[in-house]
Amino acid sequence: QARTLAHGAEDVLEAAVVHPDLDSAISDAVLVAGTTRRRGKNRKYFTLFPEQLAERVAAARGTVAVVFGNEETGLTDEELSRCTLAVTIPASPAQGSLNLSHAVQVVCYEIFRARARGSLTPFTPIPAREVDALAGLVVGSLRTIGFFRLVTPDSMRVFFRDILGRAGL
């Protein structure tokens, strides 16, 4: 059935790799972007538009992962926390999110356009695991000085991972 639906993209289907979980799928990525329409305390502190994400992807050297949730519930807070960036596709308030296939198409189209421009200076971002380790170092240092009275170390870790991801180190 997948082969029938992959008309013209059989090479993509043949090259697909199945991973047992999200962490193993993104382990070698230098940039991990999670798609979401929701914001909130346990979500990302900022989101990029697809064209902003595409600029970063086009300039990146290394594996890039874009993570999409299912159509009913999207990405969980935990799944989104594993991503270094969040991307949202602006939509009508009456229909806040797109069908999954349409969201994938919009993001892929913007990446295609940005890569075709080729005008960005290439850079090699540090791997996501190093961003996570750096955020852990910051949180550990804050814990050492007794910083955590109003917020939890976990929420600060997500906060610092977001900042570091946004910086494009």
PDB file of C-alpha atoms in Angstrom:
ATOM      1  CA  GLN A   1       0.000   0.000   0.000  1.00  0.00           C
ATOM      2  CA  ALA A   2       2.819   2.428   0.863  1.00  0.00           C
ATOM      3  CA  ARG A   3       4.499   1.686  -2.461  1.00  0.00           C
ATOM      4  CA  THR A   4       1.270   2.474  -4.306  1.00  0.00           C
ATOM      5  CA  LEU A   5       0.916   5.789  -2.476  1.00  0.00           C
ATOM      6  CA  ALA A   6       4.608   6.665  -2.963  1.00  0.00           C
ATOM      7  CA  HIS A   7       4.089   7.356  -6.663  1.00  0.00           C
ATOM      8  CA  GLY A   8       7.199   9.180  -7.871  1.00  0.00           C
ATOM      9  CA  ALA A   9       8.834   8.929  -4.441  1.00  0.00           C
ATOM     10  CA  GLU A  10       9.717   5.260  -4.307  1.00  0.00           C
ATOM     11  CA  ASP A  11      13.343   6.195  -3.595  1.00  0.00           C
ATOM     12  CA  VAL A  12      12.225   8.015  -0.432  1.00  0.00           C
ATOM     13  CA  LEU A  13      10.235   4.995   0.695  1.00  0.00           C
ATOM     14  CA  GLU A  14      13.141   2.631   0.007  1.00  0.00           C
ATOM     15  CA  ALA A  15      15.553   4.853   1.968  1.00  0.00           C
ATOM     16  CA  ALA A  16      13.229   5.176   4.990  1.00  0.00           C
ATOM     17  CA  VAL A  17      14.746   4.129   8.311  1.00  0.00           C
ATOM     18  CA  VAL A  18      12.545   2.970  11.193  1.00  0.00           C
ATOM     19  CA  HIS A  19      13.689   3.831  14.721  1.00  0.00           C
ATOM     20  CA  PRO A  20      12.333   2.343  17.952  1.00  0.00           C
ATOM     21  CA  ASP A  21      11.806   5.742  19.593  1.00  0.00           C
ATOM     22  CA  LEU A  22      12.186   9.480  19.095  1.00  0.00           C
ATOM     23  CA  ASP A  23      15.509   9.766  20.941  1.00  0.00           C
ATOM     24  CA  SER A  24      17.204   7.246  18.664  1.00  0.00           C
ATOM     25  CA  ALA A  25      15.691   8.920  15.593  1.00  0.00           C
ATOM     26  CA  ILE A  26      17.140  12.327  16.497  1.00  0.00           C
ATOM     27  CA  SER A  27      20.393  11.200  18.146  1.00  0.00           C
ATOM     28  CA  ASP A  28      22.686  12.381  15.333  1.00  0.00           C
ATOM     29  CA  ALA A  29      20.720  15.506  14.385  1.00  0.00           C
ATOM     30  CA  VAL A  30      22.381  18.906  14.646  1.00  0.00           C
ATOM     31  CA  LEU A  31      18.963  20.578  14.537  1.00  0.00           C
ATOM     32  CA  VAL A  32      15.651  19.126  15.751  1.00  0.00           C
ATOM     33  CA  ALA A  33      12.483  21.111  15.053  1.00  0.00           C
ATOM     34  CA  GLY A  34       9.125  20.064  16.472  1.00  0.00           C
ATOM     35  CA  THR A  35       5.908  21.258  14.887  1.00  0.00           C
ATOM     36  CA  THR A  36       3.199  22.634  17.148  1.00  0.00           C
ATOM     37  CA  ARG A  37       0.330  25.074  17.174  1.00  0.00           C
ATOM     38  CA  ARG A  38       0.092  25.194  20.958  1.00  0.00           C
ATOM     39  CA  ARG A  39       2.056  27.336  23.354  1.00  0.00           C
ATOM     40  CA  GLY A  40       2.140  27.270  27.103  1.00  0.00           C
ATOM     41  CA  LYS A  41       4.099  26.672  30.269  1.00  0.00           C
ATOM     42  CA  ASN A  42       5.258  23.184  29.258  1.00  0.00           C
ATOM     43  CA  ARG A  43       5.684  24.020  25.582  1.00  0.00           C
ATOM     44  CA  LYS A  44       8.341  26.017  23.752  1.00  0.00           C
ATOM     45  CA  TYR A  45       8.890  29.637  24.750  1.00  0.00           C
ATOM     46  CA  PHE A  46       8.964  30.755  21.120  1.00  0.00           C
ATOM     47  CA  THR A  47       8.181  29.321  17.726  1.00  0.00           C
ATOM     48  CA  LEU A  48       9.547  29.899  14.248  1.00  0.00           C
ATOM     49  CA  PHE A  49       7.532  30.171  11.071  1.00  0.00           C
ATOM     50  CA  PRO A  50       8.274  27.523   8.410  1.00  0.00           C
ATOM     51  CA  GLU A  51      10.298  29.976   6.316  1.00  0.00           C
ATOM     52  CA  GLN A  52      12.491  30.851   9.343  1.00  0.00           C
ATOM     53  CA  LEU A  53      13.080  27.174  10.040  1.00  0.00           C
ATOM     54  CA  ALA A  54      13.880  26.621   6.357  1.00  0.00           C
ATOM     55  CA  GLU A  55      16.616  29.267   6.452  1.00  0.00           C
ATOM     56  CA  ARG A  56      18.282  27.459   9.357  1.00  0.00           C
ATOM     57  CA  VAL A  57      17.914  24.077   7.673  1.00  0.00           C
ATOM     58  CA  ALA A  58      19.373  25.377   4.404  1.00  0.00           C
ATOM     59  CA  ALA A  59      22.409  26.749   6.228  1.00  0.00           C
ATOM     60  CA  ALA A  60      22.955  23.722   8.470  1.00  0.00           C
ATOM     61  CA  ARG A  61      25.593  21.104   7.796  1.00  0.00           C
ATOM     62  CA  GLY A  62      24.609  17.754   9.208  1.00  0.00           C
ATOM     63  CA  THR A  63      21.449  15.808   9.890  1.00  0.00           C
ATOM     64  CA  VAL A  64      18.311  17.863  10.480  1.00  0.00           C
ATOM     65  CA  ALA A  65      15.114  16.371  11.917  1.00  0.00           C
ATOM     66  CA  VAL A  66      11.619  17.830  11.699  1.00  0.00           C
ATOM     67  CA  VAL A  67       9.221  16.080  14.062  1.00  0.00           C
ATOM     68  CA  PHE A  68       5.485  16.027  13.354  1.00  0.00           C
ATOM     69  CA  GLY A  69       2.817  14.770  15.740  1.00  0.00           C
ATOM     70  CA  ASN A  70      -0.307  12.880  14.862  1.00  0.00           C
ATOM     71  CA  GLU A  71      -3.340  14.712  13.504  1.00  0.00           C
ATOM     72  CA  GLU A  72      -5.460  14.308  16.619  1.00  0.00           C
ATOM     73  CA  THR A  73      -3.156  15.462  19.398  1.00  0.00           C
ATOM     74  CA  GLY A  74       0.084  16.670  17.822  1.00  0.00           C
ATOM     75  CA  LEU A  75       3.342  16.279  19.723  1.00  0.00           C
ATOM     76  CA  THR A  76       3.247  15.622  23.445  1.00  0.00           C
ATOM     77  CA  ASP A  77       4.981  18.048  25.807  1.00  0.00           C
ATOM     78  CA  GLU A  78       7.711  15.431  26.334  1.00  0.00           C
ATOM     79  CA  GLU A  79       8.241  14.939  22.583  1.00  0.00           C
ATOM     80  CA  LEU A  80       8.413  18.685  21.997  1.00  0.00           C
ATOM     81  CA  SER A  81      10.877  19.073  24.872  1.00  0.00           C
ATOM     82  CA  ARG A  82      13.304  16.797  22.960  1.00  0.00           C
ATOM     83  CA  CYS A  83      13.313  19.320  20.091  1.00  0.00           C
ATOM     84  CA  THR A  84      15.748  22.244  19.993  1.00  0.00           C
ATOM     85  CA  LEU A  85      13.294  24.466  18.111  1.00  0.00           C
ATOM     86  CA  ALA A  86       9.561  24.699  17.554  1.00  0.00           C
ATOM     87  CA  VAL A  87       7.869  25.659  14.312  1.00  0.00           C
ATOM     88  CA  THR A  88       4.270  26.679  13.799  1.00  0.00           C
ATOM     89  CA  ILE A  89       2.282  27.217  10.638  1.00  0.00           C
ATOM     90  CA  PRO A  90      -0.016  30.231  11.013  1.00  0.00           C
ATOM     91  CA  ALA A  91      -3.619  29.208  10.424  1.00  0.00           C
ATOM     92  CA  SER A  92      -7.105  30.568  10.901  1.00  0.00           C
ATOM     93  CA  PRO A  93      -8.305  30.665  14.522  1.00  0.00           C
ATOM     94  CA  ALA A  94     -11.398  28.790  13.338  1.00  0.00           C
ATOM     95  CA  GLN A  95      -9.198  25.868  12.210  1.00  0.00           C
ATOM     96  CA  GLY A  96      -6.011  26.219  14.231  1.00  0.00           C
ATOM     97  CA  SER A  97      -4.015  23.342  12.802  1.00  0.00           C
ATOM     98  CA  LEU A  98      -3.479  21.732   9.450  1.00  0.00           C
ATOM     99  CA  ASN A  99      -3.956  18.164   8.362  1.00  0.00           C
ATOM    100  CA  LEU A 100      -0.656  16.282   8.875  1.00  0.00           C
ATOM    101  CA  SER A 101       0.070  15.779   5.175  1.00  0.00           C
ATOM    102  CA  HIS A 102      -0.497  19.488   4.520  1.00  0.00           C
ATOM    103  CA  ALA A 103       1.772  20.517   7.407  1.00  0.00           C
ATOM    104  CA  VAL A 104       4.539  18.235   6.098  1.00  0.00           C
ATOM    105  CA  GLN A 105       4.110  19.693   2.615  1.00  0.00           C
ATOM    106  CA  VAL A 106       4.288  23.320   3.816  1.00  0.00           C
ATOM    107  CA  VAL A 107       7.450  22.709   5.849  1.00  0.00           C
ATOM    108  CA  CYS A 108       9.130  20.678   3.096  1.00  0.00           C
ATOM    109  CA  TYR A 109       8.238  23.292   0.479  1.00  0.00           C
ATOM    110  CA  GLU A 110       9.811  26.081   2.535  1.00  0.00           C
ATOM    111  CA  ILE A 111      12.952  23.980   3.074  1.00  0.00           C
ATOM    112  CA  PHE A 112      13.113  23.261  -0.662  1.00  0.00           C
ATOM    113  CA  ARG A 113      12.829  26.993  -1.461  1.00  0.00           C
ATOM    114  CA  ALA A 114      15.481  27.993   1.068  1.00  0.00           C
ATOM    115  CA  ARG A 115      17.923  25.336  -0.118  1.00  0.00           C
ATOM    116  CA  ALA A 116      17.347  26.394  -3.724  1.00  0.00           C
ATOM    117  CA  ARG A 117      18.297  29.972  -2.890  1.00  0.00           C
ATOM    118  CA  GLY A 118      21.698  28.818  -1.664  1.00  0.00           C
ATOM    119  CA  SER A 119      22.572  32.318  -0.532  1.00  0.00           C
ATOM    120  CA  LEU A 120      23.155  31.569   3.129  1.00  0.00           C
ATOM    121  CA  THR A 121      26.574  31.161   4.659  1.00  0.00           C
ATOM    122  CA  PRO A 122      26.906  27.513   5.714  1.00  0.00           C
ATOM    123  CA  PHE A 123      27.479  26.761   9.352  1.00  0.00           C
ATOM    124  CA  THR A 124      27.803  23.592  11.333  1.00  0.00           C
ATOM    125  CA  PRO A 125      25.615  23.750  14.429  1.00  0.00           C
ATOM    126  CA  ILE A 126      26.616  21.738  17.449  1.00  0.00           C
ATOM    127  CA  PRO A 127      24.712  18.451  17.826  1.00  0.00           C
ATOM    128  CA  ALA A 128      21.470  18.465  19.833  1.00  0.00           C
ATOM    129  CA  ARG A 129      23.043  16.209  22.492  1.00  0.00           C
ATOM    130  CA  GLU A 130      25.701  18.885  23.095  1.00  0.00           C
ATOM    131  CA  VAL A 131      23.022  21.586  23.387  1.00  0.00           C
ATOM    132  CA  ASP A 132      21.291  19.350  25.935  1.00  0.00           C
ATOM    133  CA  ALA A 133      24.564  18.827  27.821  1.00  0.00           C
ATOM    134  CA  LEU A 134      25.226  22.584  27.872  1.00  0.00           C
ATOM    135  CA  ALA A 135      21.720  23.254  29.208  1.00  0.00           C
ATOM    136  CA  GLY A 136      22.369  20.590  31.848  1.00  0.00           C
ATOM    137  CA  LEU A 137      25.613  22.307  32.834  1.00  0.00           C
ATOM    138  CA  VAL A 138      23.819  25.641  33.265  1.00  0.00           C
ATOM    139  CA  VAL A 139      21.017  24.048  35.302  1.00  0.00           C
ATOM    140  CA  GLY A 140      23.550  22.147  37.423  1.00  0.00           C
ATOM    141  CA  SER A 141      25.418  25.373  38.146  1.00  0.00           C
ATOM    142  CA  LEU A 142      22.178  27.110  39.123  1.00  0.00           C
ATOM    143  CA  ARG A 143      21.300  24.183  41.394  1.00  0.00           C
ATOM    144  CA  THR A 144      24.713  24.489  43.076  1.00  0.00           C
ATOM    145  CA  ILE A 145      24.078  28.132  44.001  1.00  0.00           C
ATOM    146  CA  GLY A 146      20.554  27.412  45.307  1.00  0.00           C
ATOM    147  CA  PHE A 147      18.709  29.162  42.499  1.00  0.00           C
ATOM    148  CA  PHE A 148      15.655  26.899  42.353  1.00  0.00           C
ATOM    149  CA  ARG A 149      12.992  28.293  44.637  1.00  0.00           C
ATOM    150  CA  LEU A 150      10.290  29.418  42.198  1.00  0.00           C
ATOM    151  CA  VAL A 151      10.913  27.190  39.193  1.00  0.00           C
ATOM    152  CA  THR A 152      11.990  23.588  38.777  1.00  0.00           C
ATOM    153  CA  PRO A 153      15.297  22.466  37.296  1.00  0.00           C
ATOM    154  CA  ASP A 154      13.391  20.597  34.563  1.00  0.00           C
ATOM    155  CA  SER A 155      11.506  23.706  33.420  1.00  0.00           C
ATOM    156  CA  MET A 156      14.751  25.704  33.390  1.00  0.00           C
ATOM    157  CA  ARG A 157      16.484  22.966  31.406  1.00  0.00           C
ATOM    158  CA  VAL A 158      13.782  23.237  28.722  1.00  0.00           C
ATOM    159  CA  PHE A 159      14.065  27.031  28.848  1.00  0.00           C
ATOM    160  CA  PHE A 160      17.843  26.976  28.339  1.00  0.00           C
ATOM    161  CA  ARG A 161      17.649  24.297  25.623  1.00  0.00           C
ATOM    162  CA  ASP A 162      15.195  26.567  23.801  1.00  0.00           C
ATOM    163  CA  ILE A 163      17.469  29.584  24.114  1.00  0.00           C
ATOM    164  CA  LEU A 164      20.530  27.650  23.002  1.00  0.00           C
ATOM    165  CA  GLY A 165      18.611  26.069  20.121  1.00  0.00           C
ATOM    166  CA  ARG A 166      17.387  29.455  19.009  1.00  0.00           C
ATOM    167  CA  ALA A 167      20.923  30.838  19.102  1.00  0.00           C
ATOM    168  CA  GLY A 168      22.017  28.318  16.460  1.00  0.00           C
ATOM    169  CA  LEU A 169      25.339  27.595  18.153  1.00  0.00           C
TER     170      LEU A 169
END
